[in-house]
Coordinates of N, CA and C in Angstrom, one line a residue:
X62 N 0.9 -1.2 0.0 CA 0.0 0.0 0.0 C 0.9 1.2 0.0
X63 N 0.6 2.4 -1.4 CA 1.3 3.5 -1.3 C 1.0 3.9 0.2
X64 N 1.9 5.4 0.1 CA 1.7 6.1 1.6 C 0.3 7.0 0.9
X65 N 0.0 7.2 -0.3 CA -1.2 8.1 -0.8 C -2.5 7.3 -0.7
X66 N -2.4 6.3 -0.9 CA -2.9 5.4 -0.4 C -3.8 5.3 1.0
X67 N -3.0 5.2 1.9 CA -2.7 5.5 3.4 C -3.6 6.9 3.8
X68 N -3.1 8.0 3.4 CA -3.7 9.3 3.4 C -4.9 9.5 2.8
X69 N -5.7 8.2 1.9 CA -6.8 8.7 1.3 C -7.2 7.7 2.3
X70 N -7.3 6.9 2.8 CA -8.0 6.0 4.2 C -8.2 7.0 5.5
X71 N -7.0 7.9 5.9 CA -7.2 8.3 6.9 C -8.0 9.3 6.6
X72 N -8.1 10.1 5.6 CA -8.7 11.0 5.1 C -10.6 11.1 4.7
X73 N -10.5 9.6 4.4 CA -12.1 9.3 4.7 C -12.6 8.7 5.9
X74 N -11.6 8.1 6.6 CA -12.2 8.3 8.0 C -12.5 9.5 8.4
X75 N -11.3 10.6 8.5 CA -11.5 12.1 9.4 C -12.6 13.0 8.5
X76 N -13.4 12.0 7.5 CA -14.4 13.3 7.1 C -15.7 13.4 7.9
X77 N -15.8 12.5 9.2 CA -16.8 13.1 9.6 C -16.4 13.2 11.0
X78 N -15.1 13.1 11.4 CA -14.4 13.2 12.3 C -14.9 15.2 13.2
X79 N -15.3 14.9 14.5 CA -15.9 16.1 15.2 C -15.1 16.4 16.7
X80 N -14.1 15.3 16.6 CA -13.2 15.5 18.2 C -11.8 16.0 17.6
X81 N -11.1 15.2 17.0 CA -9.7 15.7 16.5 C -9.4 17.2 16.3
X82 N -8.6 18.0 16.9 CA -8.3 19.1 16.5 C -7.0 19.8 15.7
X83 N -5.6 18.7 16.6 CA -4.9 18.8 15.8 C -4.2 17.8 15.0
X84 N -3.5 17.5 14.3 CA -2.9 16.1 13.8 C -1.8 17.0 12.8
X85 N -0.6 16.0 13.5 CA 1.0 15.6 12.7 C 1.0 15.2 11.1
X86 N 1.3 15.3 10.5 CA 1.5 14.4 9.3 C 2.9 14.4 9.0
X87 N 4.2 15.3 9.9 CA 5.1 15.9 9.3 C 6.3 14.6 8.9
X88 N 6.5 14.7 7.9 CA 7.8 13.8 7.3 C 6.8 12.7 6.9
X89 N 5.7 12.6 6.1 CA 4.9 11.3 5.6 C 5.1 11.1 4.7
X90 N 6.0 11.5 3.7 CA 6.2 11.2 2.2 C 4.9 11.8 1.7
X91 N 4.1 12.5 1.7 CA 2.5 13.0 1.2 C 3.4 13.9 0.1
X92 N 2.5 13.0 -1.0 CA 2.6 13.7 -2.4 C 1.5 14.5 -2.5
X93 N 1.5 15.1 -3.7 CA 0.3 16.1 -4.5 C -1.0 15.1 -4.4
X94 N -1.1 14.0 -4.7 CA -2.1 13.0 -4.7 C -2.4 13.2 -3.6
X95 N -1.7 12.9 -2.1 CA -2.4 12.7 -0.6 C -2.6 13.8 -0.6
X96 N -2.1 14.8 -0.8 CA -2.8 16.5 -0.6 C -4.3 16.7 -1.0
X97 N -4.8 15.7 -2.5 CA -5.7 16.5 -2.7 C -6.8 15.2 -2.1
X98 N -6.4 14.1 -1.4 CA -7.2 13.5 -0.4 C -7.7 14.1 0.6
X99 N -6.5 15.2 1.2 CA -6.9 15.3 2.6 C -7.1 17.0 2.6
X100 N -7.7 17.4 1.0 CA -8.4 18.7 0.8 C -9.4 18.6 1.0
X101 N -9.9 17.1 0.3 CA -11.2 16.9 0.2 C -11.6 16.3 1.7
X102 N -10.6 16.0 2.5 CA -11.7 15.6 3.7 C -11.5 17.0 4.6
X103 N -10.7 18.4 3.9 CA -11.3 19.4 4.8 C -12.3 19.9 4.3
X104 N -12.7 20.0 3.5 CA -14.0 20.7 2.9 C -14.9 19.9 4.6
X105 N -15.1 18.7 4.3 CA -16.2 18.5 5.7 C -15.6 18.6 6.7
X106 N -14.7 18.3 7.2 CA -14.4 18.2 8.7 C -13.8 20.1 9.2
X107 N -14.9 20.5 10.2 CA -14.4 21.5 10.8 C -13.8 21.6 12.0
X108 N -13.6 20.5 12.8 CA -13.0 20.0 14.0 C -11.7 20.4 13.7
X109 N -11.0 20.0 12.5 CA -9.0 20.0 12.5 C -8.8 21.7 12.8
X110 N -8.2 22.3 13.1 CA -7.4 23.4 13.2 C -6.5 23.7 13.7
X111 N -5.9 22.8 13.1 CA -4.0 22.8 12.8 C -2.9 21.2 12.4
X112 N -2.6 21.3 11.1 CA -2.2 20.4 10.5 C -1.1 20.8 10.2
X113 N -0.1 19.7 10.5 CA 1.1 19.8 10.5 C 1.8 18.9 9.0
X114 N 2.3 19.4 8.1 CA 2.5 18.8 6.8 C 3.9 19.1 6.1
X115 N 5.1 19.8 7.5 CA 6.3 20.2 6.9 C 7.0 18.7 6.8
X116 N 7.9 19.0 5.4 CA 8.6 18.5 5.7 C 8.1 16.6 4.8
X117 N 7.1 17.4 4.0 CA 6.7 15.9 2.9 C 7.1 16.1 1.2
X118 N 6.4 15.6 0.6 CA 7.0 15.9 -1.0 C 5.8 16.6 -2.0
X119 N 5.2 17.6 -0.9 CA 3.9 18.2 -1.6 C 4.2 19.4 -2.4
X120 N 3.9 19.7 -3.9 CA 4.8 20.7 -4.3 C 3.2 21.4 -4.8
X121 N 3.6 22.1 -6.1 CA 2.5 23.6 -6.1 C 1.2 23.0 -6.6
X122 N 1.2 21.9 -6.7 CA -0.1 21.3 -7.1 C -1.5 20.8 -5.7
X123 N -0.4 20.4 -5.2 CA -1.0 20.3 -4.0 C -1.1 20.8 -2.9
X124 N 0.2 22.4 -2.9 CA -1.0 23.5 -2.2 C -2.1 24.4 -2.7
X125 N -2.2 24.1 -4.2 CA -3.3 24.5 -5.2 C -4.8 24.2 -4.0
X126 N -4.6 22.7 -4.1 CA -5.6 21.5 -3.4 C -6.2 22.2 -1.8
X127 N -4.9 22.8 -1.4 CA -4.8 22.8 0.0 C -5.9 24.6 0.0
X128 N -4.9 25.1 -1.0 CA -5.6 26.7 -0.9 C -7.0 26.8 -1.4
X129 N -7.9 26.0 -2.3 CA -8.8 25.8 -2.4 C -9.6 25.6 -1.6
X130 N -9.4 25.2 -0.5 CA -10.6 24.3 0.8 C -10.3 25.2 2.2
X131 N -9.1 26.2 2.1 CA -9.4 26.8 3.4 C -10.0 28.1 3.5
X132 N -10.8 28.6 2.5 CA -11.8 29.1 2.8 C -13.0 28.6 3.3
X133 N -13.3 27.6 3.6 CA -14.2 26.7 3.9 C -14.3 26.0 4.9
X134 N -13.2 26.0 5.4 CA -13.0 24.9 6.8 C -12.5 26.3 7.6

């Protein structure tokens, strides 16, 4: 199982996730792919407020993903 893979699993769990507020992801290998998994599980979940993501292989595509959904969450 890729690691994008992995991040689209946790990612549809935490979409209806209402306790979690902060979570690590830092140093997960997360590519542009797991970025735009875990855009789409912020659009629903408004519980997260503050994700930690330095320090993976997410380049301008996937903070495209990222800058799209945080007007929303």
């Amino acid at each position: 199982i890729s690691r994008d893979e992995e991040i689209r699993c946790l990612s549809e769990a935490l979409k209806s996730n209402s306790t979690l507020t902060h979570l690590s992801l830092h140093g997960n290998e997360i590519t542009d792919i797991g970025m735009q998994y875990l855009a789409s599980m912020l659009r629903f979940n408004s519980a997260l407020t503050k994700l930690d993501l330095r320090f993976n292989n997410i380049k301008d595509t996937g903070a495209q993903h990222l800058s799209m959904v945080l007007p929303f969450n």
